[in-house]
CSV table of C-alpha atoms and ligand atoms in Angstrom, one decimal:
chain,number,residue,atom,x,y,z
R,1,MET,CA,0.0,0.0,0.0
R,2,ARG,CA,1.4,3.4,-1.0
R,3,LEU,CA,-0.2,6.2,0.9
R,4,ILE,CA,-0.1,9.8,2.1
R,5,LEU,CA,-1.8,11.1,5.2
R,6,LEU,CA,-2.9,14.7,4.7
R,7,GLY,CA,-4.6,17.0,7.2
R,8,PRO,CA,-4.2,19.9,9.5
R,9,PRO,CA,-2.0,20.0,12.6
R,10,MET,CA,-3.4,17.7,15.3
R,11,ALA,CA,-5.8,15.9,12.9
R,12,GLY,CA,-4.4,12.6,14.1
R,13,LYS,CA,-2.0,11.9,11.3
R,14,GLY,CA,0.7,10.5,13.6
R,15,THR,CA,-1.8,8.4,15.5
R,16,GLN,CA,-3.4,6.9,12.4
R,17,ALA,CA,0.0,6.5,10.7
R,18,LYS,CA,1.2,4.2,13.5
R,19,LEU,CA,-2.0,2.0,13.2
R,20,ILE,CA,-1.9,1.9,9.4
R,21,SER,CA,1.8,1.2,9.0
R,22,GLU,CA,1.6,-1.6,11.6
R,23,HIS,CA,-1.5,-3.1,9.8
R,24,TYR,CA,0.2,-3.2,6.4
R,25,SER,CA,3.8,-3.6,7.7
R,26,ILE,CA,4.9,-0.6,5.7
R,27,PRO,CA,7.5,2.1,6.6
R,28,HIS,CA,6.0,5.2,8.2
R,29,ILE,CA,7.9,8.3,7.0
R,30,SER,CA,7.1,11.4,9.2
R,31,THR,CA,9.1,14.5,8.2
R,32,GLY,CA,8.1,16.0,11.6
R,33,ASP,CA,9.6,13.1,13.5
R,34,ILE,CA,12.8,13.2,11.4
R,35,LEU,CA,13.2,16.9,11.9
R,36,ARG,CA,12.6,16.6,15.7
R,37,LYS,CA,15.2,13.9,15.8
R,38,ASN,CA,17.7,16.2,14.0
R,39,VAL,CA,16.9,19.0,16.4
R,40,SER,CA,17.4,16.8,19.5
R,41,GLN,CA,20.7,15.6,18.1
R,42,ASN,CA,21.7,19.2,17.2
R,43,THR,CA,22.7,18.2,13.6
R,44,GLU,CA,23.2,21.0,11.0
R,45,LEU,CA,19.7,20.3,9.6
R,46,GLY,CA,18.3,20.4,13.1
R,47,GLN,CA,20.0,23.8,13.8
R,48,GLN,CA,18.6,25.2,10.5
R,49,ALA,CA,15.1,23.8,11.1
R,50,LYS,CA,14.5,24.6,14.8
R,51,ALA,CA,13.5,28.3,14.6
R,52,TYR,CA,10.9,27.5,11.8
R,53,MET,CA,9.5,24.7,13.8
R,54,ASP,CA,9.3,26.6,17.1
R,55,ARG,CA,7.4,29.4,15.4
R,56,GLY,CA,5.1,26.9,13.7
R,57,ASP,CA,6.3,27.9,10.2
R,58,LEU,CA,7.2,25.3,7.5
R,59,VAL,CA,10.8,24.4,7.1
R,60,PRO,CA,11.9,25.7,3.7
R,61,ASP,CA,11.3,23.3,0.7
R,62,GLU,CA,15.0,23.0,-0.2
R,63,LEU,CA,15.9,21.5,3.2
R,64,ILE,CA,12.8,19.2,3.1
R,65,LEU,CA,13.4,18.0,-0.4
R,66,ASP,CA,17.0,16.9,0.4
R,67,LEU,CA,15.9,15.3,3.7
R,68,VAL,CA,13.1,13.3,2.0
R,69,ARG,CA,15.2,12.2,-1.0
R,70,HIS,CA,17.8,10.9,1.4
R,71,GLU,CA,15.2,9.1,3.6
R,72,LEU,CA,13.5,7.5,0.5
R,73,ASP,CA,16.9,6.3,-0.9
R,74,ALA,CA,17.6,4.7,2.5
R,75,THR,CA,14.1,3.0,2.8
R,76,ASP,CA,12.9,-0.2,1.3
R,77,LEU,CA,9.8,0.9,-0.6
R,78,ASP,CA,9.0,-2.4,-2.2
R,79,ASN,CA,6.1,-3.3,0.2
R,80,GLY,CA,4.8,0.3,0.2
R,81,PHE,CA,5.1,3.3,2.4
R,82,LEU,CA,3.1,5.8,4.3
R,83,PHE,CA,3.9,9.5,4.4
R,84,ASP,CA,2.8,11.6,7.4
R,85,GLY,CA,3.2,15.3,7.2
R,86,TYR,CA,4.7,15.2,3.7
R,87,PRO,CA,4.1,16.7,1.2
R,88,ARG,CA,3.0,20.0,2.7
R,89,THR,CA,3.5,22.3,-0.3
R,90,ILE,CA,2.8,22.1,-4.0
R,91,VAL,CA,6.6,22.0,-4.7
R,92,GLN,CA,7.0,19.1,-2.3
R,93,ALA,CA,4.0,17.3,-3.9
R,94,GLN,CA,5.5,17.8,-7.4
R,95,SER,CA,8.9,16.5,-6.3
R,96,LEU,CA,7.3,13.4,-4.7
R,97,SER,CA,5.2,12.7,-7.8
R,98,SER,CA,8.3,12.9,-10.0
R,99,TYR,CA,10.3,10.6,-7.6
R,100,LEU,CA,7.5,8.0,-7.5
R,101,LYS,CA,7.1,8.1,-11.3
R,102,ASP,CA,10.8,7.5,-11.8
R,103,LYS,CA,10.6,4.5,-9.4
R,104,ASP,CA,7.3,3.3,-11.0
R,105,LYS,CA,5.5,3.3,-7.6
R,106,PRO,CA,2.3,5.3,-8.1
R,107,LEU,CA,0.3,6.3,-5.0
R,108,ASP,CA,-2.7,4.1,-4.0
R,109,GLY,CA,-4.4,7.0,-2.2
R,110,VAL,CA,-4.1,10.2,-0.3
R,111,ILE,CA,-6.1,10.1,3.0
R,112,LEU,CA,-7.4,13.5,4.1
R,113,LEU,CA,-8.3,13.6,7.8
R,114,ARG,CA,-11.0,16.3,8.4
R,115,VAL,CA,-11.4,17.8,11.9
R,116,ASP,CA,-13.0,21.0,13.1
R,117,GLU,CA,-10.6,23.8,14.2
R,118,LYS,CA,-12.0,24.0,17.7
R,119,VAL,CA,-11.2,20.3,18.2
R,120,LEU,CA,-7.7,20.7,16.7
R,121,VAL,CA,-6.8,23.5,19.2
R,122,GLU,CA,-8.1,21.4,22.1
R,123,ARG,CA,-6.1,18.5,21.0
R,124,ALA,CA,-2.9,20.6,20.7
R,125,THR,CA,-3.1,22.2,24.1
R,126,GLY,CA,-3.7,18.8,25.8
R,127,ARG,CA,-1.2,16.9,23.8
R,128,ARG,CA,1.9,15.6,25.6
R,129,VAL,CA,4.7,13.6,23.9
R,130,CYS,CA,7.5,11.4,25.1
R,131,GLY,CA,10.9,13.0,24.3
R,132,ASN,CA,12.5,9.6,24.3
R,133,CYS,CA,10.4,7.3,22.1
R,134,GLY,CA,7.9,9.8,20.5
R,135,ALA,CA,4.7,8.3,22.0
R,136,SER,CA,1.8,10.7,22.0
R,137,TYR,CA,-0.7,11.3,24.9
R,138,HIS,CA,-3.5,13.7,25.6
R,139,LEU,CA,-4.1,15.1,29.2
R,140,LYS,CA,-7.8,14.4,29.0
R,141,ASN,CA,-8.4,11.7,26.3
R,142,GLN,CA,-5.3,9.5,26.8
R,143,PRO,CA,-3.1,10.5,29.7
R,144,PRO,CA,0.0,8.4,30.6
R,145,LYS,CA,-0.7,6.0,33.5
R,146,VAL,CA,1.9,7.8,35.7
R,147,GLU,CA,2.0,11.6,35.2
R,148,GLY,CA,5.1,12.6,33.2
R,149,THR,CA,6.2,9.0,32.6
R,150,CYS,CA,5.9,7.2,29.2
R,151,ASP,CA,3.7,4.0,29.3
R,152,LEU,CA,5.7,2.6,26.4
R,153,CYS,CA,9.4,3.2,27.2
R,154,GLY,CA,9.2,4.0,31.0
R,155,GLU,CA,11.2,7.3,30.6
R,156,LYS,CA,10.1,10.3,32.7
R,157,ALA,CA,10.2,12.4,29.5
R,158,VAL,CA,6.6,13.2,28.7
R,159,HIS,CA,6.3,16.9,28.0
R,160,GLN,CA,4.5,19.6,25.9
R,161,ARG,CA,5.9,20.3,22.4
R,162,ILE,CA,7.1,23.9,22.1
R,163,ASP,CA,4.9,24.3,19.0
R,164,ASP,CA,1.8,23.1,20.9
R,165,GLN,CA,1.5,26.4,22.8
R,166,GLU,CA,-1.7,28.2,21.9
R,167,ASP,CA,-0.2,31.1,19.8
R,168,THR,CA,2.0,28.8,17.9
R,169,VAL,CA,-0.9,26.4,17.2
R,170,LYS,CA,-2.8,29.3,15.7
R,171,ASN,CA,0.1,30.1,13.4
R,172,ARG,CA,0.4,26.4,12.4
R,173,LEU,CA,-3.3,26.3,11.5
R,174,ASN,CA,-2.8,29.5,9.3
R,175,VAL,CA,0.2,28.1,7.7
R,176,TYR,CA,-1.7,24.9,6.9
R,177,LYS,CA,-4.5,26.9,5.3
R,178,LYS,CA,-2.2,29.0,3.1
R,179,GLN,CA,0.5,26.4,2.2
R,180,THR,CA,-0.9,22.9,2.6
R,181,GLU,CA,-4.6,23.1,1.9
R,182,PRO,CA,-4.0,23.7,-1.9
R,183,LEU,CA,-2.8,20.1,-1.9
R,184,ILE,CA,-6.4,19.0,-1.5
R,185,SER,CA,-7.3,20.2,-5.0
R,186,TYR,CA,-4.0,19.0,-6.3
R,187,TYR,CA,-4.8,15.4,-5.3
R,188,GLN,CA,-8.5,15.7,-6.1
R,189,GLU,CA,-7.4,16.5,-9.7
R,190,GLN,CA,-5.4,13.2,-9.7
R,191,GLU,CA,-8.5,11.4,-8.4
R,192,ASN,CA,-6.9,9.7,-5.5
R,193,LEU,CA,-8.1,11.8,-2.5
R,194,LEU,CA,-10.0,9.9,0.1
R,195,GLU,CA,-11.7,11.9,2.9
R,196,VAL,CA,-12.1,10.6,6.4
R,197,PRO,CA,-13.8,12.4,9.3
R,198,GLY,CA,-11.2,12.5,12.0
R,199,ALA,CA,-13.2,13.5,15.1
R,200,SER,CA,-14.3,10.1,16.4
R,201,THR,CA,-12.0,7.9,18.5
R,202,PRO,CA,-8.7,6.8,17.0
R,203,ALA,CA,-10.0,3.2,16.6
R,204,GLU,CA,-13.1,4.4,14.8
R,205,VAL,CA,-11.2,6.6,12.5
R,206,PHE,CA,-8.8,3.7,11.7
R,207,GLN,CA,-11.8,1.4,10.8
R,208,GLN,CA,-13.1,4.1,8.4
R,209,VAL,CA,-9.6,4.4,6.8
R,210,LEU,CA,-9.4,0.6,6.3
R,211,ALA,CA,-13.0,0.6,4.8
R,212,LEU,CA,-12.0,3.3,2.4
R,213,ILE,CA,-8.7,1.8,1.2
R,214,GLY,CA,-10.3,-1.6,0.9
R,215,ALA,CA,-8.5,-3.6,3.4
L,1,AP5,P1,4.5,17.6,12.4
L,1,AP5,O1,5.1,16.8,13.5
L,1,AP5,O2,4.3,16.9,11.1
L,1,AP5,O3,3.2,18.3,13.0
L,1,AP5,P2,1.7,18.5,12.5
L,1,AP5,O4,1.4,18.2,11.0
L,1,AP5,O5,1.5,19.9,12.9
L,1,AP5,O6,1.0,17.4,13.1
L,1,AP5,P3,1.0,17.0,14.6
L,1,AP5,O7,2.1,16.1,14.9
L,1,AP5,O8,0.8,18.2,15.4
L,1,AP5,O9,-0.4,16.3,14.6
L,1,AP5,P4,-0.9,15.0,14.0
L,1,AP5,O10,-1.9,15.3,12.9
L,1,AP5,O11,0.2,14.0,13.7
L,1,AP5,O12,-1.8,14.4,15.2
L,1,AP5,P5,-1.5,13.4,16.4
L,1,AP5,O13,-1.7,12.0,15.9
L,1,AP5,O14,-0.1,13.7,17.0
L,1,AP5,O15,5.4,18.9,12.0
L,1,AP5,C1,6.0,19.7,13.0
L,1,AP5,C2,6.7,20.8,12.3
L,1,AP5,O16,7.8,20.3,11.5
L,1,AP5,C3,5.9,21.7,11.3
L,1,AP5,O17,5.2,22.7,12.0
L,1,AP5,C4,7.0,22.2,10.4
L,1,AP5,O18,7.7,23.3,11.0
L,1,AP5,C5,8.0,21.1,10.3
L,1,AP5,N1,7.6,20.2,9.2
L,1,AP5,C6,7.3,18.9,9.2
L,1,AP5,N2,7.1,18.4,8.0
L,1,AP5,C7,7.3,19.4,7.1
L,1,AP5,C8,7.3,19.5,5.7
L,1,AP5,N3,6.9,18.5,4.9
L,1,AP5,N4,7.6,20.7,5.2
L,1,AP5,C9,8.0,21.8,5.9
L,1,AP5,N5,8.0,21.7,7.3
L,1,AP5,C10,7.7,20.5,7.9
L,1,AP5,O19,-2.6,13.8,17.4
L,1,AP5,C11,-2.6,15.0,18.0
L,1,AP5,C12,-3.2,14.9,19.5
L,1,AP5,O20,-4.6,14.5,19.3
L,1,AP5,C13,-2.6,13.8,20.3
L,1,AP5,O21,-2.6,14.2,21.7
L,1,AP5,C14,-3.4,12.5,20.1
L,1,AP5,O22,-3.4,11.7,21.2
L,1,AP5,C15,-4.8,13.2,19.9
L,1,AP5,N6,-5.7,12.4,19.0
L,1,AP5,C16,-5.3,11.9,17.8
L,1,AP5,N7,-6.4,11.3,17.2
L,1,AP5,C17,-7.4,11.5,18.0
L,1,AP5,C18,-8.8,11.1,18.0
L,1,AP5,N8,-9.3,10.5,16.9
L,1,AP5,N9,-9.6,11.5,19.0
L,1,AP5,C19,-9.1,12.2,20.1
L,1,AP5,N10,-7.8,12.5,20.2
L,1,AP5,C20,-7.0,12.2,19.2
């Protein structure tokens, strides 16, 4: 299965990506996760990307295109793949289309998660993530069993992402509208956009995704 997960910040892309990639045993490629890893390791890319990410702006296309090309060349794509948070601009989408055409690996679908803005803001301000393994929690909907400690890896590293503070969240939503929403028409024109309402529970959203992609 060759898929893209598209949707605004906090739509649940990371949550669904984990379920889908496990279900199909396909690599999950999250540009957000790759960038955060570079920031935490203080690499050159991380140093260049950090200020954009902290403000909630997109990291410039030139940096992202290099990063993704490198990641794709290092990933076995034979059984499929799932992109989460990429592409986010028309330039990125065109670059991906041309890469996949060269490799003769056309997309099976682009899944668009639709969620109301009010729900998105609530999700962001309640989200907590593990700085060690990346697991995601929500203070109200899905808190860790022990406050501040990750259920999965046991590290006391559960914290709020800098870009989940309210003002930054508003900027991320504006950036999504301006720079990423145009991808909806881009993929509609290619007739492979599949819309899923993303406001029900993660398990229910996942069942709807499977129903749409015919699993
Ligand atoms: P990235 O990490 O990709 O952030 P995002 O797209 O803003 O997405 P989020 O991780 O905030 O949310 P999500 O949709 O994955 O939802 P999640 O499942 O976590 O990017 C971060 C930054 O990196 C960007 O701002 C940019 O600077 C840079 N960047 C990344 N990619 C880039 C690119 N291609 N080009 C340029 N710059 C790039 O869920 C959110 C919360 O809701 C969690 O608490 C979760 O538990 C909860 N939740 C999830 N689903 C449900 C549900 N169904 N019901 C109730 N709660 C739910």
